[in-house]
Amino acid sequence: FGSSVVFALSVSMWWPKLRNSQGAHRCRRLLSSWDGSGSQWDLMHRDMCVMVDRSDSIVGARSKLDAHRFDRTANGSGDGLLHRAFSVFLFDSSDRLLLQRRADCKITFPRCWTNTCCSHPVTGIQPSEVDEAADVKVGEVPGIKWAARRKLEHELGIPLDTFHHKDLKFLTRILYCAPSEDGVWGEHELDYCLIGRAPSSMHLDPNPEEIGEVMWATPQQVATMTSDPTLKFSPWFSKIHSRFLLSWWSDLHATLSTSTHEDFSTIHEL
């Protein structure tokens, strides 16, 4: 699985020209109440996730740290706190999917390959990232899309105005629970799946606090990677890949441009 087969970019190679938190500064200018600076631990303490029940009704807000603890310290349940998340899948003009390998310093699932961008809407910032049931019912989810655009910039250096809400298509929701290997951290998420077409002019400037490597991959390359025992994949990507991604990808034009693969009412427990 060599460099001649796939296009992969090591963030460490780019370190001399990386933006030194410029992505966080850009986000702060446009989303003045969100602070994307600092380490992973800073964000774990500072960001407030949207807590939901299994029907996706909002039940409160807790820190990212509390939401991801699986050792009973924070919540007593031993499986984290169920919270909203999103997973973005961006495809180029050749229908290749943009993958990222999570940075070594990530608290949950470090060094795992996963989809383009995956994170959480947070509370208490403007524009609001908290969607109500009516938003979800009609598939608008402006809060989730604001969160996705914010994190595409923060993680990958993609300017906020590269995508508008209409460019990120909401398809469906999944619910899953997965502990990390250490048993201390994990993900218990109600995850909104978004898909989009990357413009040819899109430039990537990955944030080394978030990403170790990026690549554009074909379905065949993803199949090769997922069967390689030396590579790790995030649990949400593995679940979405086996249940939905292959059908979305094989019918990508319809997935992007029609309602064929939309399902706003179902929460798929995987």
JSON list of C-alpha atoms in Angstrom, two decimals, residues 53-263:
[
{"chain": "A", "resi": 53, "resn": "ASP", "atom": "CA", "xyz": [-31.34, 10.87, 25.15]},
{"chain": "A", "resi": 54, "resn": "ARG", "atom": "CA", "xyz": [-31.66, 7.94, 22.77]},
{"chain": "A", "resi": 55, "resn": "SER", "atom": "CA", "xyz": [-34.41, 9.71, 20.83]},
{"chain": "A", "resi": 56, "resn": "ASP", "atom": "CA", "xyz": [-32.11, 12.73, 20.32]},
{"chain": "A", "resi": 57, "resn": "SER", "atom": "CA", "xyz": [-34.02, 15.00, 22.71]},
{"chain": "A", "resi": 58, "resn": "ILE", "atom": "CA", "xyz": [-31.72, 17.51, 24.38]},
{"chain": "A", "resi": 59, "resn": "VAL", "atom": "CA", "xyz": [-31.25, 16.85, 28.10]},
{"chain": "A", "resi": 60, "resn": "GLY", "atom": "CA", "xyz": [-28.43, 19.27, 28.97]},
{"chain": "A", "resi": 61, "resn": "ALA", "atom": "CA", "xyz": [-24.79, 20.14, 28.38]},
{"chain": "A", "resi": 62, "resn": "ARG", "atom": "CA", "xyz": [-21.57, 18.72, 29.82]},
{"chain": "A", "resi": 63, "resn": "SER", "atom": "CA", "xyz": [-17.91, 19.26, 29.15]},
{"chain": "A", "resi": 64, "resn": "LYS", "atom": "CA", "xyz": [-16.25, 17.24, 26.44]},
{"chain": "A", "resi": 65, "resn": "LEU", "atom": "CA", "xyz": [-14.14, 15.72, 29.21]},
{"chain": "A", "resi": 66, "resn": "ASP", "atom": "CA", "xyz": [-17.15, 14.44, 31.16]},
{"chain": "A", "resi": 67, "resn": "ALA", "atom": "CA", "xyz": [-18.90, 13.21, 28.02]},
{"chain": "A", "resi": 68, "resn": "HIS", "atom": "CA", "xyz": [-15.99, 11.00, 27.02]},
{"chain": "A", "resi": 69, "resn": "ARG", "atom": "CA", "xyz": [-15.03, 9.44, 30.36]},
{"chain": "A", "resi": 70, "resn": "PHE", "atom": "CA", "xyz": [-15.66, 5.70, 30.45]},
{"chain": "A", "resi": 71, "resn": "ASP", "atom": "CA", "xyz": [-14.12, 4.95, 33.85]},
{"chain": "A", "resi": 72, "resn": "ARG", "atom": "CA", "xyz": [-17.19, 6.00, 35.91]},
{"chain": "A", "resi": 73, "resn": "THR", "atom": "CA", "xyz": [-15.34, 8.96, 37.39]},
{"chain": "A", "resi": 74, "resn": "ALA", "atom": "CA", "xyz": [-17.47, 11.58, 35.69]},
{"chain": "A", "resi": 75, "resn": "ASN", "atom": "CA", "xyz": [-20.89, 10.01, 35.43]},
{"chain": "A", "resi": 76, "resn": "GLY", "atom": "CA", "xyz": [-21.07, 6.63, 37.12]},
{"chain": "A", "resi": 77, "resn": "SER", "atom": "CA", "xyz": [-22.31, 4.81, 34.02]},
{"chain": "A", "resi": 78, "resn": "GLY", "atom": "CA", "xyz": [-19.02, 3.50, 32.70]},
{"chain": "A", "resi": 79, "resn": "ASP", "atom": "CA", "xyz": [-19.99, 4.19, 29.08]},
{"chain": "A", "resi": 80, "resn": "GLY", "atom": "CA", "xyz": [-19.68, 7.94, 28.73]},
{"chain": "A", "resi": 81, "resn": "LEU", "atom": "CA", "xyz": [-22.55, 10.35, 28.30]},
{"chain": "A", "resi": 82, "resn": "LEU", "atom": "CA", "xyz": [-24.63, 10.23, 25.13]},
{"chain": "A", "resi": 83, "resn": "HIS", "atom": "CA", "xyz": [-24.02, 13.40, 23.15]},
{"chain": "A", "resi": 84, "resn": "ARG", "atom": "CA", "xyz": [-24.43, 14.77, 19.65]},
{"chain": "A", "resi": 85, "resn": "ALA", "atom": "CA", "xyz": [-21.65, 14.48, 17.10]},
{"chain": "A", "resi": 86, "resn": "PHE", "atom": "CA", "xyz": [-21.21, 14.78, 13.36]},
{"chain": "A", "resi": 87, "resn": "SER", "atom": "CA", "xyz": [-19.20, 12.96, 10.70]},
{"chain": "A", "resi": 88, "resn": "VAL", "atom": "CA", "xyz": [-18.34, 14.72, 7.43]},
{"chain": "A", "resi": 89, "resn": "PHE", "atom": "CA", "xyz": [-17.49, 12.84, 4.23]},
{"chain": "A", "resi": 90, "resn": "LEU", "atom": "CA", "xyz": [-15.99, 15.02, 1.48]},
{"chain": "A", "resi": 91, "resn": "PHE", "atom": "CA", "xyz": [-15.39, 13.71, -2.04]},
{"chain": "A", "resi": 92, "resn": "ASP", "atom": "CA", "xyz": [-13.31, 15.24, -4.80]},
{"chain": "A", "resi": 93, "resn": "SER", "atom": "CA", "xyz": [-14.20, 15.48, -8.50]},
{"chain": "A", "resi": 94, "resn": "SER", "atom": "CA", "xyz": [-12.80, 11.97, -9.03]},
{"chain": "A", "resi": 95, "resn": "ASP", "atom": "CA", "xyz": [-15.12, 10.61, -6.31]},
{"chain": "A", "resi": 96, "resn": "ARG", "atom": "CA", "xyz": [-12.24, 9.98, -3.92]},
{"chain": "A", "resi": 97, "resn": "LEU", "atom": "CA", "xyz": [-12.97, 10.34, -0.22]},
{"chain": "A", "resi": 98, "resn": "LEU", "atom": "CA", "xyz": [-10.82, 12.58, 1.97]},
{"chain": "A", "resi": 99, "resn": "LEU", "atom": "CA", "xyz": [-9.59, 10.58, 4.97]},
{"chain": "A", "resi": 100, "resn": "GLN", "atom": "CA", "xyz": [-7.59, 11.73, 7.95]},
{"chain": "A", "resi": 101, "resn": "ARG", "atom": "CA", "xyz": [-5.44, 9.92, 10.48]},
{"chain": "A", "resi": 102, "resn": "ARG", "atom": "CA", "xyz": [-6.10, 11.29, 13.93]},
{"chain": "A", "resi": 103, "resn": "ALA", "atom": "CA", "xyz": [-3.10, 12.87, 15.65]},
{"chain": "A", "resi": 104, "resn": "ASP", "atom": "CA", "xyz": [-1.08, 10.96, 18.22]},
{"chain": "A", "resi": 105, "resn": "CYS", "atom": "CA", "xyz": [-2.13, 13.46, 20.89]},
{"chain": "A", "resi": 106, "resn": "LYS", "atom": "CA", "xyz": [-5.88, 12.89, 20.47]},
{"chain": "A", "resi": 107, "resn": "ILE", "atom": "CA", "xyz": [-7.50, 11.74, 23.71]},
{"chain": "A", "resi": 108, "resn": "THR", "atom": "CA", "xyz": [-9.92, 9.30, 22.06]},
{"chain": "A", "resi": 109, "resn": "PHE", "atom": "CA", "xyz": [-8.81, 6.94, 19.31]},
{"chain": "A", "resi": 110, "resn": "PRO", "atom": "CA", "xyz": [-5.41, 8.49, 18.55]},
{"chain": "A", "resi": 111, "resn": "ARG", "atom": "CA", "xyz": [-3.64, 7.38, 15.35]},
{"chain": "A", "resi": 112, "resn": "CYS", "atom": "CA", "xyz": [-6.86, 5.97, 13.90]},
{"chain": "A", "resi": 113, "resn": "TRP", "atom": "CA", "xyz": [-7.84, 6.58, 10.29]},
{"chain": "A", "resi": 114, "resn": "THR", "atom": "CA", "xyz": [-11.29, 8.04, 9.89]},
{"chain": "A", "resi": 115, "resn": "ASN", "atom": "CA", "xyz": [-13.52, 10.15, 7.66]},
{"chain": "A", "resi": 116, "resn": "THR", "atom": "CA", "xyz": [-12.83, 13.73, 6.60]},
{"chain": "A", "resi": 117, "resn": "CYS", "atom": "CA", "xyz": [-13.86, 15.41, 9.84]},
{"chain": "A", "resi": 118, "resn": "CYS", "atom": "CA", "xyz": [-15.64, 14.20, 12.97]},
{"chain": "A", "resi": 119, "resn": "SER", "atom": "CA", "xyz": [-16.40, 16.28, 16.03]},
{"chain": "A", "resi": 120, "resn": "HIS", "atom": "CA", "xyz": [-19.21, 17.77, 18.12]},
{"chain": "A", "resi": 121, "resn": "PRO", "atom": "CA", "xyz": [-21.57, 20.72, 18.08]},
{"chain": "A", "resi": 122, "resn": "VAL", "atom": "CA", "xyz": [-20.99, 22.77, 21.22]},
{"chain": "A", "resi": 123, "resn": "THR", "atom": "CA", "xyz": [-23.29, 24.92, 23.30]},
{"chain": "A", "resi": 124, "resn": "GLY", "atom": "CA", "xyz": [-22.99, 28.58, 24.19]},
{"chain": "A", "resi": 125, "resn": "ILE", "atom": "CA", "xyz": [-21.54, 29.99, 20.97]},
{"chain": "A", "resi": 126, "resn": "GLN", "atom": "CA", "xyz": [-22.92, 31.98, 18.04]},
{"chain": "A", "resi": 127, "resn": "PRO", "atom": "CA", "xyz": [-24.05, 31.06, 15.48]},
{"chain": "A", "resi": 128, "resn": "SER", "atom": "CA", "xyz": [-25.87, 28.45, 17.54]},
{"chain": "A", "resi": 129, "resn": "GLU", "atom": "CA", "xyz": [-24.89, 24.83, 16.95]},
{"chain": "A", "resi": 130, "resn": "VAL", "atom": "CA", "xyz": [-27.88, 23.42, 18.85]},
{"chain": "A", "resi": 131, "resn": "ASP", "atom": "CA", "xyz": [-30.61, 22.11, 16.54]},
{"chain": "A", "resi": 132, "resn": "GLU", "atom": "CA", "xyz": [-34.17, 21.51, 17.65]},
{"chain": "A", "resi": 133, "resn": "ALA", "atom": "CA", "xyz": [-36.40, 18.57, 16.65]},
{"chain": "A", "resi": 134, "resn": "ALA", "atom": "CA", "xyz": [-38.09, 20.66, 13.97]},
{"chain": "A", "resi": 135, "resn": "ASP", "atom": "CA", "xyz": [-34.72, 21.30, 12.28]},
{"chain": "A", "resi": 136, "resn": "VAL", "atom": "CA", "xyz": [-33.91, 17.62, 12.20]},
{"chain": "A", "resi": 137, "resn": "LYS", "atom": "CA", "xyz": [-37.35, 16.61, 10.92]},
{"chain": "A", "resi": 138, "resn": "VAL", "atom": "CA", "xyz": [-36.92, 18.60, 7.71]},
{"chain": "A", "resi": 139, "resn": "GLY", "atom": "CA", "xyz": [-33.21, 17.85, 7.35]},
{"chain": "A", "resi": 140, "resn": "GLU", "atom": "CA", "xyz": [-32.02, 21.43, 7.74]},
{"chain": "A", "resi": 141, "resn": "VAL", "atom": "CA", "xyz": [-29.78, 21.01, 10.86]},
{"chain": "A", "resi": 142, "resn": "PRO", "atom": "CA", "xyz": [-28.13, 24.47, 10.62]},
{"chain": "A", "resi": 143, "resn": "GLY", "atom": "CA", "xyz": [-26.42, 24.00, 13.98]},
{"chain": "A", "resi": 144, "resn": "ILE", "atom": "CA", "xyz": [-24.72, 20.78, 12.96]},
{"chain": "A", "resi": 145, "resn": "LYS", "atom": "CA", "xyz": [-23.62, 22.40, 9.70]},
{"chain": "A", "resi": 146, "resn": "TRP", "atom": "CA", "xyz": [-22.17, 25.42, 11.50]},
{"chain": "A", "resi": 147, "resn": "ALA", "atom": "CA", "xyz": [-20.25, 23.02, 13.74]},
{"chain": "A", "resi": 148, "resn": "ALA", "atom": "CA", "xyz": [-19.01, 21.05, 10.74]},
{"chain": "A", "resi": 149, "resn": "ARG", "atom": "CA", "xyz": [-17.79, 24.17, 8.94]},
{"chain": "A", "resi": 150, "resn": "ARG", "atom": "CA", "xyz": [-16.10, 25.42, 12.11]},
{"chain": "A", "resi": 151, "resn": "LYS", "atom": "CA", "xyz": [-14.22, 22.15, 12.59]},
{"chain": "A", "resi": 152, "resn": "LEU", "atom": "CA", "xyz": [-13.31, 21.76, 8.92]},
{"chain": "A", "resi": 153, "resn": "GLU", "atom": "CA", "xyz": [-11.45, 25.01, 9.34]},
{"chain": "A", "resi": 154, "resn": "HIS", "atom": "CA", "xyz": [-10.00, 24.20, 12.73]},
{"chain": "A", "resi": 155, "resn": "GLU", "atom": "CA", "xyz": [-8.79, 20.70, 11.80]},
{"chain": "A", "resi": 156, "resn": "LEU", "atom": "CA", "xyz": [-8.05, 20.92, 8.09]},
{"chain": "A", "resi": 157, "resn": "GLY", "atom": "CA", "xyz": [-7.54, 24.64, 7.50]},
{"chain": "A", "resi": 158, "resn": "ILE", "atom": "CA", "xyz": [-10.49, 24.81, 5.08]},
{"chain": "A", "resi": 159, "resn": "PRO", "atom": "CA", "xyz": [-11.79, 28.41, 5.27]},
{"chain": "A", "resi": 160, "resn": "LEU", "atom": "CA", "xyz": [-15.28, 28.75, 6.70]},
{"chain": "A", "resi": 161, "resn": "ASP", "atom": "CA", "xyz": [-16.66, 30.24, 3.48]},
{"chain": "A", "resi": 162, "resn": "THR", "atom": "CA", "xyz": [-15.49, 27.29, 1.35]},
{"chain": "A", "resi": 163, "resn": "PHE", "atom": "CA", "xyz": [-18.75, 25.54, 2.15]},
{"chain": "A", "resi": 164, "resn": "HIS", "atom": "CA", "xyz": [-22.19, 26.95, 2.72]},
{"chain": "A", "resi": 165, "resn": "HIS", "atom": "CA", "xyz": [-24.91, 25.03, 4.51]},
{"chain": "A", "resi": 166, "resn": "LYS", "atom": "CA", "xyz": [-26.41, 23.88, 1.21]},
{"chain": "A", "resi": 167, "resn": "ASP", "atom": "CA", "xyz": [-23.08, 22.28, 0.25]},
{"chain": "A", "resi": 168, "resn": "LEU", "atom": "CA", "xyz": [-23.16, 19.86, 3.20]},
{"chain": "A", "resi": 169, "resn": "LYS", "atom": "CA", "xyz": [-25.98, 17.37, 2.82]},
{"chain": "A", "resi": 170, "resn": "PHE", "atom": "CA", "xyz": [-27.44, 15.76, 5.94]},
{"chain": "A", "resi": 171, "resn": "LEU", "atom": "CA", "xyz": [-28.23, 12.09, 5.29]},
{"chain": "A", "resi": 172, "resn": "THR", "atom": "CA", "xyz": [-29.06, 10.31, 8.54]},
{"chain": "A", "resi": 173, "resn": "ARG", "atom": "CA", "xyz": [-28.12, 9.67, 12.20]},
{"chain": "A", "resi": 174, "resn": "ILE", "atom": "CA", "xyz": [-26.42, 6.75, 13.91]},
{"chain": "A", "resi": 175, "resn": "LEU", "atom": "CA", "xyz": [-26.13, 5.89, 17.60]},
{"chain": "A", "resi": 176, "resn": "TYR", "atom": "CA", "xyz": [-23.17, 3.87, 18.86]},
{"chain": "A", "resi": 177, "resn": "CYS", "atom": "CA", "xyz": [-21.02, 3.34, 21.93]},
{"chain": "A", "resi": 178, "resn": "ALA", "atom": "CA", "xyz": [-17.32, 2.44, 21.77]},
{"chain": "A", "resi": 179, "resn": "PRO", "atom": "CA", "xyz": [-14.64, 2.51, 24.48]},
{"chain": "A", "resi": 180, "resn": "SER", "atom": "CA", "xyz": [-11.04, 3.28, 23.63]},
{"chain": "A", "resi": 181, "resn": "GLU", "atom": "CA", "xyz": [-8.40, 0.60, 24.14]},
{"chain": "A", "resi": 182, "resn": "ASP", "atom": "CA", "xyz": [-7.38, 2.07, 27.50]},
{"chain": "A", "resi": 183, "resn": "GLY", "atom": "CA", "xyz": [-10.91, 1.76, 28.89]},
{"chain": "A", "resi": 184, "resn": "VAL", "atom": "CA", "xyz": [-10.72, 5.29, 30.33]},
{"chain": "A", "resi": 185, "resn": "TRP", "atom": "CA", "xyz": [-12.07, 7.17, 27.34]},
{"chain": "A", "resi": 186, "resn": "GLY", "atom": "CA", "xyz": [-14.52, 6.45, 24.56]},
{"chain": "A", "resi": 187, "resn": "GLU", "atom": "CA", "xyz": [-17.36, 7.67, 22.39]},
{"chain": "A", "resi": 188, "resn": "HIS", "atom": "CA", "xyz": [-21.08, 7.40, 23.09]},
{"chain": "A", "resi": 189, "resn": "GLU", "atom": "CA", "xyz": [-22.56, 9.42, 20.29]},
{"chain": "A", "resi": 190, "resn": "LEU", "atom": "CA", "xyz": [-25.63, 10.26, 18.33]},
{"chain": "A", "resi": 191, "resn": "ASP", "atom": "CA", "xyz": [-23.80, 11.04, 15.13]},
{"chain": "A", "resi": 192, "resn": "TYR", "atom": "CA", "xyz": [-25.15, 13.15, 12.23]},
{"chain": "A", "resi": 193, "resn": "CYS", "atom": "CA", "xyz": [-23.75, 12.06, 8.85]},
{"chain": "A", "resi": 194, "resn": "LEU", "atom": "CA", "xyz": [-22.97, 14.85, 6.36]},
{"chain": "A", "resi": 195, "resn": "ILE", "atom": "CA", "xyz": [-21.70, 14.49, 2.81]},
{"chain": "A", "resi": 196, "resn": "GLY", "atom": "CA", "xyz": [-20.33, 17.03, 0.34]},
{"chain": "A", "resi": 197, "resn": "ARG", "atom": "CA", "xyz": [-18.32, 17.64, -2.82]},
{"chain": "A", "resi": 198, "resn": "ALA", "atom": "CA", "xyz": [-14.99, 19.41, -2.32]},
{"chain": "A", "resi": 199, "resn": "PRO", "atom": "CA", "xyz": [-14.28, 22.26, -4.74]},
{"chain": "A", "resi": 200, "resn": "SER", "atom": "CA", "xyz": [-11.20, 21.78, -6.92]},
{"chain": "A", "resi": 201, "resn": "SER", "atom": "CA", "xyz": [-9.67, 24.91, -5.42]},
{"chain": "A", "resi": 202, "resn": "MET", "atom": "CA", "xyz": [-9.88, 23.60, -1.86]},
{"chain": "A", "resi": 203, "resn": "HIS", "atom": "CA", "xyz": [-6.54, 23.79, -0.04]},
{"chain": "A", "resi": 204, "resn": "LEU", "atom": "CA", "xyz": [-5.70, 21.69, 3.02]},
{"chain": "A", "resi": 205, "resn": "ASP", "atom": "CA", "xyz": [-3.62, 23.01, 5.91]},
{"chain": "A", "resi": 206, "resn": "PRO", "atom": "CA", "xyz": [-4.00, 20.37, 8.65]},
{"chain": "A", "resi": 207, "resn": "ASN", "atom": "CA", "xyz": [-3.71, 21.27, 12.31]},
{"chain": "A", "resi": 208, "resn": "PRO", "atom": "CA", "xyz": [-1.07, 18.96, 13.89]},
{"chain": "A", "resi": 209, "resn": "GLU", "atom": "CA", "xyz": [-2.97, 19.03, 17.20]},
{"chain": "A", "resi": 210, "resn": "GLU", "atom": "CA", "xyz": [-5.79, 17.25, 15.39]},
{"chain": "A", "resi": 211, "resn": "ILE", "atom": "CA", "xyz": [-4.42, 15.38, 12.37]},
{"chain": "A", "resi": 212, "resn": "GLY", "atom": "CA", "xyz": [-1.35, 13.29, 11.65]},
{"chain": "A", "resi": 213, "resn": "GLU", "atom": "CA", "xyz": [-1.96, 12.53, 7.98]},
{"chain": "A", "resi": 214, "resn": "VAL", "atom": "CA", "xyz": [-4.53, 13.03, 5.22]},
{"chain": "A", "resi": 215, "resn": "MET", "atom": "CA", "xyz": [-5.23, 11.25, 1.96]},
{"chain": "A", "resi": 216, "resn": "TRP", "atom": "CA", "xyz": [-7.74, 11.03, -0.89]},
{"chain": "A", "resi": 217, "resn": "ALA", "atom": "CA", "xyz": [-8.83, 7.42, -1.32]},
{"chain": "A", "resi": 218, "resn": "THR", "atom": "CA", "xyz": [-10.90, 5.31, -3.69]},
{"chain": "A", "resi": 219, "resn": "PRO", "atom": "CA", "xyz": [-13.29, 2.61, -2.44]},
{"chain": "A", "resi": 220, "resn": "GLN", "atom": "CA", "xyz": [-10.71, -0.02, -3.38]},
{"chain": "A", "resi": 221, "resn": "GLN", "atom": "CA", "xyz": [-8.01, 1.73, -1.40]},
{"chain": "A", "resi": 222, "resn": "VAL", "atom": "CA", "xyz": [-10.25, 2.01, 1.64]},
{"chain": "A", "resi": 223, "resn": "ALA", "atom": "CA", "xyz": [-11.02, -1.71, 1.33]},
{"chain": "A", "resi": 224, "resn": "THR", "atom": "CA", "xyz": [-7.28, -2.46, 1.27]},
{"chain": "A", "resi": 225, "resn": "MET", "atom": "CA", "xyz": [-6.66, -0.25, 4.28]},
{"chain": "A", "resi": 226, "resn": "THR", "atom": "CA", "xyz": [-9.50, -1.64, 6.39]},
{"chain": "A", "resi": 227, "resn": "SER", "atom": "CA", "xyz": [-8.23, -5.17, 5.81]},
{"chain": "A", "resi": 228, "resn": "ASP", "atom": "CA", "xyz": [-4.69, -4.26, 6.86]},
{"chain": "A", "resi": 229, "resn": "PRO", "atom": "CA", "xyz": [-4.17, -5.37, 10.49]},
{"chain": "A", "resi": 230, "resn": "THR", "atom": "CA", "xyz": [-1.43, -2.78, 10.98]},
{"chain": "A", "resi": 231, "resn": "LEU", "atom": "CA", "xyz": [-3.86, 0.10, 10.45]},
{"chain": "A", "resi": 232, "resn": "LYS", "atom": "CA", "xyz": [-6.48, 1.26, 12.93]},
{"chain": "A", "resi": 233, "resn": "PHE", "atom": "CA", "xyz": [-9.81, 2.86, 12.07]},
{"chain": "A", "resi": 234, "resn": "SER", "atom": "CA", "xyz": [-12.19, 4.80, 14.30]},
{"chain": "A", "resi": 235, "resn": "PRO", "atom": "CA", "xyz": [-15.24, 2.79, 15.41]},
{"chain": "A", "resi": 236, "resn": "TRP", "atom": "CA", "xyz": [-17.70, 5.28, 13.92]},
{"chain": "A", "resi": 237, "resn": "PHE", "atom": "CA", "xyz": [-16.01, 5.14, 10.52]},
{"chain": "A", "resi": 238, "resn": "SER", "atom": "CA", "xyz": [-15.98, 1.34, 10.59]},
{"chain": "A", "resi": 239, "resn": "LYS", "atom": "CA", "xyz": [-19.68, 1.22, 11.45]},
{"chain": "A", "resi": 240, "resn": "ILE", "atom": "CA", "xyz": [-20.71, 3.82, 8.87]},
{"chain": "A", "resi": 241, "resn": "HIS", "atom": "CA", "xyz": [-18.48, 2.25, 6.23]},
{"chain": "A", "resi": 242, "resn": "SER", "atom": "CA", "xyz": [-20.01, -1.22, 6.61]},
{"chain": "A", "resi": 243, "resn": "ARG", "atom": "CA", "xyz": [-23.61, -0.05, 6.96]},
{"chain": "A", "resi": 244, "resn": "PHE", "atom": "CA", "xyz": [-23.94, 3.00, 4.70]},
{"chain": "A", "resi": 245, "resn": "LEU", "atom": "CA", "xyz": [-20.81, 4.37, 3.05]},
{"chain": "A", "resi": 246, "resn": "LEU", "atom": "CA", "xyz": [-20.41, 1.78, 0.33]},
{"chain": "A", "resi": 247, "resn": "SER", "atom": "CA", "xyz": [-23.98, 2.31, -0.91]},
{"chain": "A", "resi": 248, "resn": "TRP", "atom": "CA", "xyz": [-23.63, 6.10, -0.73]},
{"chain": "A", "resi": 249, "resn": "TRP", "atom": "CA", "xyz": [-20.33, 5.92, -2.59]},
{"chain": "A", "resi": 250, "resn": "SER", "atom": "CA", "xyz": [-21.51, 3.56, -5.32]},
{"chain": "A", "resi": 251, "resn": "ASP", "atom": "CA", "xyz": [-24.42, 5.91, -6.02]},
{"chain": "A", "resi": 252, "resn": "LEU", "atom": "CA", "xyz": [-22.59, 9.13, -5.25]},
{"chain": "A", "resi": 253, "resn": "HIS", "atom": "CA", "xyz": [-24.28, 11.41, -7.78]},
{"chain": "A", "resi": 254, "resn": "ALA", "atom": "CA", "xyz": [-27.71, 10.48, -6.46]},
{"chain": "A", "resi": 255, "resn": "THR", "atom": "CA", "xyz": [-26.51, 10.64, -2.86]},
{"chain": "A", "resi": 256, "resn": "LEU", "atom": "CA", "xyz": [-25.29, 14.20, -3.36]},
{"chain": "A", "resi": 257, "resn": "SER", "atom": "CA", "xyz": [-28.06, 15.53, -5.58]},
{"chain": "A", "resi": 258, "resn": "THR", "atom": "CA", "xyz": [-31.29, 13.69, -4.67]},
{"chain": "A", "resi": 259, "resn": "SER", "atom": "CA", "xyz": [-33.16, 12.50, -1.60]},
{"chain": "A", "resi": 260, "resn": "THR", "atom": "CA", "xyz": [-32.52, 8.82, -2.42]},
{"chain": "A", "resi": 261, "resn": "HIS", "atom": "CA", "xyz": [-30.33, 8.14, 0.61]},
{"chain": "A", "resi": 262, "resn": "GLU", "atom": "CA", "xyz": [-31.86, 10.63, 3.03]},
{"chain": "A", "resi": 263, "resn": "ASP", "atom": "CA", "xyz": [-33.42, 9.31, 6.23]}
]
